[in-house]
mmCIF file of C-alpha atoms in Angstrom:
data_model
loop_
_atom_site.group_PDB
_atom_site.id
_atom_site.type_symbol
_atom_site.label_atom_id
_atom_site.label_comp_id
_atom_site.label_asym_id
_atom_site.label_seq_id
_atom_site.Cartn_x
_atom_site.Cartn_y
_atom_site.Cartn_z
ATOM 1 C CA UNK A 1 256.346 -19.703 -234.714
ATOM 2 C CA UNK A 2 258.781 -19.201 -237.605
ATOM 3 C CA UNK A 3 259.379 -16.855 -240.525
ATOM 4 C CA UNK A 4 259.242 -18.217 -244.043
ATOM 5 C CA UNK A 5 262.703 -17.347 -245.318
ATOM 6 C CA UNK A 6 261.995 -17.532 -249.096
ATOM 7 C CA UNK A 7 259.011 -15.185 -248.739
ATOM 8 C CA UNK A 8 261.132 -12.813 -246.682
ATOM 9 C CA UNK A 9 263.879 -12.832 -249.292
ATOM 10 C CA UNK A 10 261.414 -12.018 -252.047
ATOM 11 C CA UNK A 11 260.100 -9.059 -250.021
ATOM 12 C CA UNK A 12 263.614 -7.771 -249.377
ATOM 13 C CA UNK A 13 264.541 -8.226 -253.037
ATOM 14 C CA UNK A 14 261.525 -6.188 -254.164
ATOM 15 C CA UNK A 15 262.274 -3.487 -251.571
ATOM 16 C CA UNK A 16 265.851 -3.058 -252.756
ATOM 17 C CA UNK A 17 264.753 -3.024 -256.382
ATOM 18 C CA UNK A 18 262.392 -0.147 -255.542
ATOM 19 C CA UNK A 19 265.168 1.653 -253.652
ATOM 20 C CA UNK A 20 267.527 1.395 -256.615
ATOM 21 C CA UNK A 21 264.752 2.659 -258.884
ATOM 22 C CA UNK A 22 264.067 5.633 -256.606
ATOM 23 C CA UNK A 23 267.744 6.525 -256.410
ATOM 24 C CA UNK A 24 268.081 6.279 -260.180
ATOM 25 C CA UNK A 25 265.152 8.660 -260.620
ATOM 26 C CA UNK A 26 266.491 11.332 -258.261
ATOM 27 C CA UNK A 27 269.786 11.340 -260.172
ATOM 28 C CA UNK A 28 267.947 13.372 -262.796
ATOM 29 C CA UNK A 29 267.057 16.030 -260.215
ATOM 30 C CA UNK A 30 269.119 18.561 -258.279
ATOM 31 C CA UNK A 31 270.886 15.652 -256.579
ATOM 32 C CA UNK A 32 272.680 14.660 -259.771
ATOM 33 C CA UNK A 33 275.819 16.422 -258.537
ATOM 34 C CA UNK A 34 275.914 14.592 -255.192
ATOM 35 C CA UNK A 35 278.749 12.016 -255.513
ATOM 36 C CA UNK A 36 277.853 10.458 -252.153
ATOM 37 C CA UNK A 37 274.377 9.634 -253.411
ATOM 38 C CA UNK A 38 275.857 7.952 -256.471
ATOM 39 C CA UNK A 39 277.947 5.826 -254.126
ATOM 40 C CA UNK A 40 274.895 4.848 -252.106
ATOM 41 C CA UNK A 41 273.085 3.938 -255.315
ATOM 42 C CA UNK A 42 276.008 1.718 -256.316
ATOM 43 C CA UNK A 43 275.938 0.030 -252.902
ATOM 44 C CA UNK A 44 272.192 -0.602 -253.212
ATOM 45 C CA UNK A 45 272.669 -2.090 -256.668
ATOM 46 C CA UNK A 46 275.374 -4.418 -255.346
ATOM 47 C CA UNK A 47 273.098 -5.561 -252.515
ATOM 48 C CA UNK A 48 270.339 -6.157 -255.048
ATOM 49 C CA UNK A 49 272.737 -8.416 -256.973
ATOM 50 C CA UNK A 50 273.541 -10.181 -253.698
ATOM 51 C CA UNK A 51 269.876 -10.990 -253.107
ATOM 52 C CA UNK A 52 269.565 -12.176 -256.705
ATOM 53 C CA UNK A 53 272.503 -14.515 -256.092
ATOM 54 C CA UNK A 54 270.602 -15.954 -253.116
ATOM 55 C CA UNK A 55 267.647 -16.649 -255.402
ATOM 56 C CA UNK A 56 270.003 -18.450 -257.812
ATOM 57 C CA UNK A 57 271.623 -20.619 -255.137
ATOM 58 C CA UNK A 58 269.857 -23.786 -256.285
ATOM 59 C CA UNK A 59 271.658 -23.423 -259.616
ATOM 60 C CA UNK A 60 275.118 -23.111 -258.045
ATOM 61 C CA UNK A 61 277.286 -25.224 -255.812
ATOM 62 C CA UNK A 62 276.948 -24.307 -252.144
ATOM 63 C CA UNK A 63 280.490 -23.026 -251.538
ATOM 64 C CA UNK A 64 280.664 -20.682 -254.582
ATOM 65 C CA UNK A 65 277.120 -19.445 -253.873
ATOM 66 C CA UNK A 66 277.977 -18.601 -250.259
ATOM 67 C CA UNK A 67 281.202 -16.880 -251.306
ATOM 68 C CA UNK A 68 279.562 -14.767 -254.030
ATOM 69 C CA UNK A 69 276.611 -13.767 -251.855
ATOM 70 C CA UNK A 70 278.663 -12.673 -248.853
ATOM 71 C CA UNK A 71 281.297 -10.972 -250.991
ATOM 72 C CA UNK A 72 278.594 -8.882 -252.685
ATOM 73 C CA UNK A 73 276.786 -8.086 -249.444
ATOM 74 C CA UNK A 74 279.877 -6.961 -247.590
ATOM 75 C CA UNK A 75 281.121 -4.991 -250.596
ATOM 76 C CA UNK A 76 277.773 -3.179 -250.829
ATOM 77 C CA UNK A 77 277.973 -2.360 -247.115
ATOM 78 C CA UNK A 78 281.544 -1.136 -247.635
ATOM 79 C CA UNK A 79 280.262 1.253 -250.324
ATOM 80 C CA UNK A 80 277.572 2.453 -247.892
ATOM 81 C CA UNK A 81 280.259 3.176 -245.315
ATOM 82 C CA UNK A 82 282.295 5.069 -247.934
ATOM 83 C CA UNK A 83 279.271 7.181 -248.885
ATOM 84 C CA UNK A 84 278.536 7.956 -245.226
ATOM 85 C CA UNK A 85 282.132 8.920 -244.494
ATOM 86 C CA UNK A 86 282.298 11.252 -247.496
ATOM 87 C CA UNK A 87 278.921 12.839 -246.762
ATOM 88 C CA UNK A 88 279.487 13.440 -243.052
ATOM 89 C CA UNK A 89 283.227 14.095 -242.878
ATOM 90 C CA UNK A 90 284.087 14.988 -246.472
ATOM 91 C CA UNK A 91 286.897 12.437 -246.623
ATOM 92 C CA UNK A 92 287.345 8.930 -247.975
ATOM 93 C CA UNK A 93 287.005 5.847 -245.812
ATOM 94 C CA UNK A 94 290.354 4.803 -244.260
ATOM 95 C CA UNK A 95 292.272 2.314 -246.370
ATOM 96 C CA UNK A 96 292.537 -0.163 -243.547
ATOM 97 C CA UNK A 97 288.770 -0.596 -243.707
ATOM 98 C CA UNK A 98 289.050 -1.632 -247.349
ATOM 99 C CA UNK A 99 291.947 -3.923 -246.442
ATOM 100 C CA UNK A 100 289.734 -5.587 -243.823
ATOM 101 C CA UNK A 101 287.214 -6.442 -246.553
ATOM 102 C CA UNK A 102 289.936 -8.139 -248.612
ATOM 103 C CA UNK A 103 291.097 -9.995 -245.508
ATOM 104 C CA UNK A 104 287.524 -11.146 -244.932
ATOM 105 C CA UNK A 105 287.374 -12.572 -248.440
ATOM 106 C CA UNK A 106 290.492 -14.620 -247.732
ATOM 107 C CA UNK A 107 289.104 -15.874 -244.414
ATOM 108 C CA UNK A 108 285.759 -16.786 -246.030
ATOM 109 C CA UNK A 109 287.504 -18.705 -248.798
ATOM 110 C CA UNK A 110 289.551 -20.567 -246.192
ATOM 111 C CA UNK A 111 286.469 -21.378 -244.105
ATOM 112 C CA UNK A 112 284.692 -22.750 -247.171
ATOM 113 C CA UNK A 113 287.747 -24.788 -248.118
ATOM 114 C CA UNK A 114 287.799 -26.299 -244.617
ATOM 115 C CA UNK A 115 284.050 -27.012 -244.886
ATOM 116 C CA UNK A 116 283.192 -25.435 -241.581
ATOM 117 C CA UNK A 117 279.606 -25.920 -240.365
ATOM 118 C CA UNK A 118 277.048 -23.479 -241.737
ATOM 119 C CA UNK A 119 276.364 -22.075 -238.263
ATOM 120 C CA UNK A 120 279.970 -20.917 -237.968
ATOM 121 C CA UNK A 121 279.850 -19.491 -241.483
ATOM 122 C CA UNK A 122 276.630 -17.602 -240.623
ATOM 123 C CA UNK A 123 278.193 -16.227 -237.443
ATOM 124 C CA UNK A 124 281.323 -15.070 -239.253
ATOM 125 C CA UNK A 125 279.352 -13.516 -242.124
ATOM 126 C CA UNK A 126 277.070 -11.666 -239.701
ATOM 127 C CA UNK A 127 280.033 -10.222 -237.807
ATOM 128 C CA UNK A 128 281.713 -9.296 -241.102
ATOM 129 C CA UNK A 129 278.618 -7.443 -242.280
ATOM 130 C CA UNK A 130 278.259 -5.700 -238.921
ATOM 131 C CA UNK A 131 281.889 -4.551 -239.107
ATOM 132 C CA UNK A 132 281.422 -2.886 -242.507
ATOM 133 C CA UNK A 133 278.146 -1.255 -241.470
ATOM 134 C CA UNK A 134 279.582 0.030 -238.194
ATOM 135 C CA UNK A 135 280.806 3.354 -239.697
ATOM 136 C CA UNK A 136 277.215 4.364 -240.524
ATOM 137 C CA UNK A 137 276.055 4.803 -236.904
ATOM 138 C CA UNK A 138 279.491 5.599 -235.452
ATOM 139 C CA UNK A 139 280.446 8.362 -237.911
ATOM 140 C CA UNK A 140 276.935 9.792 -237.961
ATOM 141 C CA UNK A 141 276.563 9.831 -234.175
ATOM 142 C CA UNK A 142 279.983 11.425 -233.669
ATOM 143 C CA UNK A 143 280.159 13.944 -236.492
ATOM 144 C CA UNK A 144 276.741 14.243 -238.130
ATOM 145 C CA UNK A 145 274.242 14.341 -235.274
ATOM 146 C CA UNK A 146 274.028 18.151 -235.349
ATOM 147 C CA UNK A 147 274.024 18.331 -239.152
ATOM 148 C CA UNK A 148 271.090 17.385 -241.354
ATOM 149 C CA UNK A 149 268.219 16.088 -239.221
ATOM 150 C CA UNK A 150 267.668 13.071 -241.469
ATOM 151 C CA UNK A 151 271.110 11.812 -240.426
ATOM 152 C CA UNK A 152 269.737 11.123 -236.955
ATOM 153 C CA UNK A 153 267.240 8.622 -238.333
ATOM 154 C CA UNK A 154 270.026 7.131 -240.420
ATOM 155 C CA UNK A 155 272.241 6.765 -237.343
ATOM 156 C CA UNK A 156 269.501 5.093 -235.306
ATOM 157 C CA UNK A 157 268.500 2.629 -238.025
ATOM 158 C CA UNK A 158 272.167 1.861 -238.648
ATOM 159 C CA UNK A 159 272.664 1.116 -234.959
ATOM 160 C CA UNK A 160 269.656 -1.244 -234.934
ATOM 161 C CA UNK A 161 271.005 -2.975 -238.041
ATOM 162 C CA UNK A 162 274.441 -3.574 -236.504
ATOM 163 C CA UNK A 163 272.831 -4.806 -233.274
ATOM 164 C CA UNK A 164 270.659 -7.277 -235.188
ATOM 165 C CA UNK A 165 273.651 -8.676 -237.080
ATOM 166 C CA UNK A 166 275.683 -9.040 -233.893
ATOM 167 C CA UNK A 167 272.743 -10.814 -232.249
ATOM 168 C CA UNK A 168 272.459 -13.151 -235.243
ATOM 169 C CA UNK A 169 276.164 -13.972 -235.063
ATOM 170 C CA UNK A 170 276.014 -14.699 -231.346
ATOM 171 C CA UNK A 171 272.852 -16.781 -231.691
ATOM 172 C CA UNK A 172 274.386 -18.848 -234.497
ATOM 173 C CA UNK A 173 277.298 -19.760 -232.228
ATOM 174 C CA UNK A 174 275.013 -20.476 -229.264
ATOM 175 C CA UNK A 175 272.386 -22.509 -231.193
ATOM 176 C CA UNK A 176 274.123 -24.071 -234.212
ATOM 177 C CA UNK A 177 271.275 -26.561 -234.593
ATOM 178 C CA UNK A 178 268.999 -23.729 -235.795
ATOM 179 C CA UNK A 179 271.395 -22.724 -238.581
ATOM 180 C CA UNK A 180 271.479 -25.615 -241.004
ATOM 181 C CA UNK A 181 271.229 -23.276 -243.993
ATOM 182 C CA UNK A 182 270.058 -19.830 -245.002
ATOM 183 C CA UNK A 183 266.620 -21.095 -246.065
ATOM 184 C CA UNK A 184 266.053 -23.118 -242.885
ATOM 185 C CA UNK A 185 262.905 -21.817 -241.140
ATOM 186 C CA UNK A 186 263.601 -20.189 -237.808
ATOM 187 C CA UNK A 187 262.168 -17.298 -235.845
ATOM 188 C CA UNK A 188 265.400 -15.748 -234.582
ATOM 189 C CA UNK A 189 267.392 -16.249 -237.791
ATOM 190 C CA UNK A 190 264.599 -14.855 -239.948
ATOM 191 C CA UNK A 191 263.798 -11.992 -237.564
ATOM 192 C CA UNK A 192 267.386 -10.776 -237.226
ATOM 193 C CA UNK A 193 268.073 -11.145 -240.943
ATOM 194 C CA UNK A 194 264.886 -9.252 -241.833
ATOM 195 C CA UNK A 195 265.531 -6.536 -239.222
ATOM 196 C CA UNK A 196 269.087 -5.978 -240.428
ATOM 197 C CA UNK A 197 268.257 -5.471 -244.082
ATOM 198 C CA UNK A 198 265.046 -3.539 -243.492
ATOM 199 C CA UNK A 199 267.094 -1.160 -241.327
ATOM 200 C CA UNK A 200 269.683 -0.789 -244.096
ATOM 201 C CA UNK A 201 266.772 -0.069 -246.414
ATOM 202 C CA UNK A 202 265.508 2.591 -243.983
ATOM 203 C CA UNK A 203 268.995 4.072 -243.643
ATOM 204 C CA UNK A 204 269.041 4.440 -247.415
ATOM 205 C CA UNK A 205 265.941 6.590 -247.363
ATOM 206 C CA UNK A 206 267.410 8.570 -244.462
ATOM 207 C CA UNK A 207 270.545 9.162 -246.526
ATOM 208 C CA UNK A 208 268.421 10.260 -249.479
ATOM 209 C CA UNK A 209 266.507 12.738 -247.292
ATOM 210 C CA UNK A 210 269.785 14.046 -245.854
ATOM 211 C CA UNK A 211 270.998 14.775 -249.390
ATOM 212 C CA UNK A 212 267.770 16.604 -250.176
ATOM 213 C CA UNK A 213 268.130 18.570 -246.942
ATOM 214 C CA UNK A 214 271.700 19.552 -247.723
ATOM 215 C CA UNK A 215 270.796 20.707 -251.240
ATOM 216 C CA UNK A 216 267.854 22.702 -249.854
ATOM 217 C CA UNK A 217 270.122 24.374 -247.283
ATOM 218 C CA UNK A 218 272.614 25.278 -249.989
ATOM 219 C CA UNK A 219 269.900 26.750 -252.156
ATOM 220 C CA UNK A 220 268.548 28.760 -249.229
ATOM 221 C CA UNK A 221 272.036 30.030 -248.473
ATOM 222 C CA UNK A 222 272.602 30.996 -252.100
ATOM 223 C CA UNK A 223 269.309 32.883 -252.030
ATOM 224 C CA UNK A 224 270.349 34.841 -248.925
ATOM 225 C CA UNK A 225 274.115 35.270 -249.145
ATOM 226 C CA UNK A 226 276.137 37.428 -251.508
ATOM 227 C CA UNK A 227 278.530 34.998 -253.145
ATOM 228 C CA UNK A 228 281.436 37.453 -253.365
ATOM 229 C CA UNK A 229 281.543 38.919 -249.853
ATOM 230 C CA UNK A 230 279.626 36.409 -247.747
ATOM 231 C CA UNK A 231 277.258 39.145 -246.532
ATOM 232 C CA UNK A 232 273.509 39.069 -246.785
ATOM 233 C CA UNK A 233 272.366 40.043 -250.228
ATOM 234 C CA UNK A 234 269.987 42.927 -250.740
ATOM 235 C CA UNK A 235 266.837 40.816 -250.870
ATOM 236 C CA UNK A 236 267.633 38.920 -247.665
ATOM 237 C CA UNK A 237 268.646 42.104 -245.874
ATOM 238 C CA UNK A 238 265.465 43.941 -246.789
ATOM 239 C CA UNK A 239 263.383 40.991 -245.597
ATOM 240 C CA UNK A 240 265.162 41.158 -242.236
ATOM 241 C CA UNK A 241 264.939 44.926 -241.810
ATOM 242 C CA UNK A 242 261.260 45.089 -240.956
ATOM 243 C CA UNK A 243 261.622 42.192 -238.511
ATOM 244 C CA UNK A 244 264.359 44.083 -236.696
ATOM 245 C CA UNK A 245 262.252 47.254 -236.680
ATOM 246 C CA UNK A 246 259.277 45.386 -235.212
ATOM 247 C CA UNK A 247 261.428 43.844 -232.493
ATOM 248 C CA UNK A 248 262.892 47.214 -231.552
ATOM 249 C CA UNK A 249 259.421 48.744 -231.576
ATOM 250 C CA UNK A 250 258.164 46.021 -229.230
ATOM 251 C CA UNK A 251 261.146 46.370 -226.885
ATOM 252 C CA UNK A 252 261.130 50.196 -227.032
ATOM 253 C CA UNK A 253 264.786 50.094 -228.040
ATOM 254 C CA UNK A 254 266.802 52.314 -230.334
ATOM 255 C CA UNK A 255 267.822 51.033 -233.729
ATOM 256 C CA UNK A 256 270.636 52.339 -235.899
ATOM 257 C CA UNK A 257 271.186 51.916 -239.607
ATOM 258 C CA UNK A 258 274.491 52.606 -241.333
ATOM 259 C CA UNK A 259 274.978 52.951 -245.077
ATOM 260 C CA UNK A 260 278.586 52.652 -246.248
ATOM 261 C CA UNK A 261 280.237 52.810 -249.632
ATOM 262 C CA UNK A 262 283.858 52.607 -250.697
ATOM 263 C CA UNK A 263 285.270 55.876 -251.995
ATOM 264 C CA UNK A 264 286.409 56.030 -255.632
ATOM 265 C CA UNK A 265 285.860 52.315 -256.082
ATOM 266 C CA UNK A 266 285.355 52.720 -259.832
ATOM 267 C CA UNK A 267 288.912 53.986 -260.123
ATOM 268 C CA UNK A 268 290.181 50.770 -258.525
ATOM 269 C CA UNK A 269 288.299 48.691 -261.082
ATOM 270 C CA UNK A 270 289.470 50.862 -263.954
ATOM 271 C CA UNK A 271 293.111 50.845 -262.879
ATOM 272 C CA UNK A 272 293.573 47.296 -261.554
ATOM 273 C CA UNK A 273 290.678 45.352 -263.030
ATOM 274 C CA UNK A 274 287.557 43.793 -261.613
ATOM 275 C CA UNK A 275 289.433 40.860 -260.089
ATOM 276 C CA UNK A 276 291.325 43.245 -257.855
ATOM 277 C CA UNK A 277 288.120 45.148 -257.110
ATOM 278 C CA UNK A 278 286.496 41.912 -255.976
ATOM 279 C CA UNK A 279 289.469 41.213 -253.724
ATOM 280 C CA UNK A 280 289.122 44.657 -252.145
ATOM 281 C CA UNK A 281 285.417 44.078 -251.510
ATOM 282 C CA UNK A 282 286.139 40.780 -249.800
ATOM 283 C CA UNK A 283 288.786 42.334 -247.533
ATOM 284 C CA UNK A 284 286.459 45.211 -246.696
ATOM 285 C CA UNK A 285 283.587 42.848 -245.815
ATOM 286 C CA UNK A 286 285.852 40.730 -243.600
ATOM 287 C CA UNK A 287 287.122 43.815 -241.747
ATOM 288 C CA UNK A 288 283.588 45.023 -241.036
ATOM 289 C CA UNK A 289 282.184 41.608 -240.122
ATOM 290 C CA UNK A 290 284.894 41.023 -237.505
ATOM 291 C CA UNK A 291 283.767 44.097 -235.569
ATOM 292 C CA UNK A 292 280.032 43.434 -235.467
ATOM 293 C CA UNK A 293 277.934 41.634 -232.883
ATOM 294 C CA UNK A 294 276.110 38.390 -233.695
ATOM 295 C CA UNK A 295 272.799 40.278 -233.524
ATOM 296 C CA UNK A 296 273.868 42.886 -236.103
ATOM 297 C CA UNK A 297 272.942 42.554 -239.755
ATOM 298 C CA UNK A 298 275.464 43.210 -242.497
ATOM 299 C CA UNK A 299 274.515 43.157 -246.141
ATOM 300 C CA UNK A 300 275.575 44.285 -249.564
ATOM 301 C CA UNK A 301 273.094 46.603 -251.239
ATOM 302 C CA UNK A 302 274.853 46.461 -254.584
ATOM 303 C CA UNK A 303 278.202 47.370 -256.102
ATOM 304 C CA UNK A 304 280.347 48.973 -253.405
ATOM 305 C CA UNK A 305 277.418 49.977 -251.170
ATOM 306 C CA UNK A 306 276.843 48.124 -247.900
ATOM 307 C CA UNK A 307 274.365 48.384 -245.064
ATOM 308 C CA UNK A 308 274.713 47.595 -241.349
ATOM 309 C CA UNK A 309 271.700 47.335 -239.037
ATOM 310 C CA UNK A 310 272.432 47.706 -235.319
ATOM 311 C CA UNK A 311 269.520 46.667 -233.080
ATOM 312 C CA UNK A 312 269.356 48.173 -229.567
ATOM 313 C CA UNK A 313 272.059 50.725 -230.431
ATOM 314 C CA UNK A 314 271.877 54.413 -229.548
ATOM 315 C CA UNK A 315 273.331 57.299 -231.505
ATOM 316 C CA UNK A 316 276.598 57.612 -229.569
ATOM 317 C CA UNK A 317 277.361 53.893 -229.813
ATOM 318 C CA UNK A 318 276.491 53.805 -233.497
ATOM 319 C CA UNK A 319 278.796 56.735 -234.314
ATOM 320 C CA UNK A 320 281.615 55.198 -232.267
ATOM 321 C CA UNK A 321 281.237 51.898 -234.123
ATOM 322 C CA UNK A 322 281.268 53.640 -237.489
ATOM 323 C CA UNK A 323 284.485 55.454 -236.566
ATOM 324 C CA UNK A 324 285.981 52.106 -235.565
ATOM 325 C CA UNK A 325 284.921 50.559 -238.869
ATOM 326 C CA UNK A 326 286.283 53.437 -240.910
ATOM 327 C CA UNK A 327 289.586 53.299 -239.094
ATOM 328 C CA UNK A 328 289.846 49.553 -239.697
ATOM 329 C CA UNK A 329 289.112 49.986 -243.395
ATOM 330 C CA UNK A 330 291.732 52.702 -243.724
ATOM 331 C CA UNK A 331 294.295 50.258 -242.321
ATOM 332 C CA UNK A 332 293.576 47.706 -245.039
ATOM 333 C CA UNK A 333 296.370 47.171 -247.516
ATOM 334 C CA UNK A 334 295.553 44.785 -250.332
ATOM 335 C CA UNK A 335 298.896 43.967 -251.924
ATOM 336 C CA UNK A 336 300.489 41.760 -254.524
ATOM 337 C CA UNK A 337 298.099 42.929 -257.215
ATOM 338 C CA UNK A 338 298.641 42.450 -260.927
ATOM 339 C CA UNK A 339 301.717 40.375 -260.166
ATOM 340 C CA UNK A 340 303.483 43.321 -258.497
ATOM 341 C CA UNK A 341 304.418 42.814 -254.857
ATOM 342 C CA UNK A 342 304.752 46.556 -254.308
ATOM 343 C CA UNK A 343 301.315 47.411 -255.740
ATOM 344 C CA UNK A 344 299.240 48.277 -252.676
ATOM 345 C CA UNK A 345 295.617 49.351 -252.838
ATOM 346 C CA UNK A 346 294.220 51.312 -249.921
ATOM 347 C CA UNK A 347 290.615 52.362 -249.579
ATOM 348 C CA UNK A 348 288.471 54.633 -247.463
ATOM 349 C CA UNK A 349 284.778 54.461 -246.760
ATOM 350 C CA UNK A 350 282.045 57.073 -246.395
ATOM 351 C CA UNK A 351 279.146 56.363 -244.082
ATOM 352 C CA UNK A 352 275.694 57.695 -243.282
ATOM 353 C CA UNK A 353 274.015 56.981 -239.951
ATOM 354 C CA UNK A 354 270.362 57.189 -238.958
ATOM 355 C CA UNK A 355 269.062 56.282 -235.492
ATOM 356 C CA UNK A 356 265.517 55.786 -234.297
ATOM 357 C CA UNK A 357 265.429 56.840 -230.652
ATOM 358 C CA UNK A 358 263.420 54.728 -228.192
ATOM 359 C CA UNK A 359 261.587 57.768 -226.851
ATOM 360 C CA UNK A 360 260.376 58.872 -230.277
ATOM 361 C CA UNK A 361 257.999 57.049 -232.624
ATOM 362 C CA UNK A 362 259.972 54.388 -234.398
ATOM 363 C CA UNK A 363 260.481 54.996 -238.065
ATOM 364 C CA UNK A 364 260.315 52.248 -240.598
ATOM 365 C CA UNK A 365 263.536 50.876 -242.003
ATOM 366 C CA UNK A 366 262.728 52.540 -245.316
ATOM 367 C CA UNK A 367 262.698 55.925 -243.542
ATOM 368 C CA UNK A 368 265.925 55.121 -241.747
ATOM 369 C CA UNK A 369 267.594 54.212 -245.023
ATOM 370 C CA UNK A 370 266.415 57.452 -246.552
ATOM 371 C CA UNK A 371 267.764 59.461 -243.618
ATOM 372 C CA UNK A 372 271.082 57.601 -243.627
ATOM 373 C CA UNK A 373 271.489 58.190 -247.357
ATOM 374 C CA UNK A 374 270.991 61.909 -246.812
ATOM 375 C CA UNK A 375 273.556 62.109 -244.029
ATOM 376 C CA UNK A 376 276.661 60.737 -245.675
ATOM 377 C CA UNK A 377 279.873 61.639 -243.933
ATOM 378 C CA UNK A 378 282.985 61.742 -246.110
ATOM 379 C CA UNK A 379 286.111 59.808 -245.331
ATOM 380 C CA UNK A 380 287.531 62.544 -243.087
ATOM 381 C CA UNK A 381 285.516 61.158 -240.190
ATOM 382 C CA UNK A 382 282.298 61.620 -238.286
ATOM 383 C CA UNK A 383 283.672 63.453 -235.315
ATOM 384 C CA UNK A 384 286.773 65.063 -236.712
ATOM 385 C CA UNK A 385 286.364 68.829 -237.028
ATOM 386 C CA UNK A 386 286.630 70.106 -240.527
ATOM 387 C CA UNK A 387 289.641 72.365 -241.168
ATOM 388 C CA UNK A 388 288.805 76.052 -241.065
ATOM 389 C CA UNK A 389 290.514 78.880 -242.884
ATOM 390 C CA UNK A 390 293.005 80.843 -240.727
ATOM 391 C CA UNK A 391 291.812 84.158 -239.430
ATOM 392 C CA UNK A 392 292.779 87.175 -241.535
ATOM 393 C CA UNK A 393 295.550 89.290 -240.021
ATOM 394 C CA UNK A 394 294.424 92.388 -238.304
#
């Protein structure tokens, strides 16, 4: 049993042409700003040119044809590795990897000049390709396995591809009689060659899906997160409120809601400008977020108004937390504003607290918000006694 190599090459050529076409189409979508995807498209186009050079081998001398084909294939795989490294780690491929490709070109030219047998050339080319594809499974397994789920499929197909190329290289050295040329029929040569490039083809679709997944995650995050403070935005917070209320109702647990707003925030904007006001909001949000539990919700309702939802929190604990938050905010000192190192902005926060007790019928979050808005405590503090007028002398 053997695999017809020319038929296989035609199938692979058509597959890569379709992949390049698909990647070109998605460049007009939301993925147009993904530089890693543009790199992968370039690598696929280079591999397509490599397969075209195989089809044109009868028109070229053997040595130049072999050199051009393997140079294009390895360069396309190098671009794939660069795209993977940038997508997973956010950095460029190490320069020594690029230097190894140049060194491979020199070694291939020397091997062709020495007229080494084709079996040795096939073994060396297979190992060279495997080396440049190695970063796809290695980088993805080490750093991308817990990222986008599509990267897992990409890592697995990349590992199969590298294994197939290594097996082809070893088999070429062990059975040189079966490697008289690329188009020589043979089961193992055809099977490993087909497996390797079909797996690269599959890794390409995995990479495309990973890009879609990353864009979708970013869009979901933008829809939920306030860009300035990093808190939940009002829409996302309100969607979560009823879920928290239902969970507390089911567990017969108390639930506290805190509304907070910065005092005299308009004066900060008027005096220092909106850039400074934005800086104050960011510092305030960071100070609050550092003192909350992972289960608590923290969102921006709009302007300088914020909301904190505290599941399974009674009245005493909620008031103590609010006092802690207010004290932390009062310690904030945003300095270096308007180019003046001595310009310090300090802020205070007023808060309203509403608690649904576990023994009483649970109110909806809308009712809790209404109650919290009607119970605003000024910046003097929740528990601090208000100053009283001195008694009149007798």
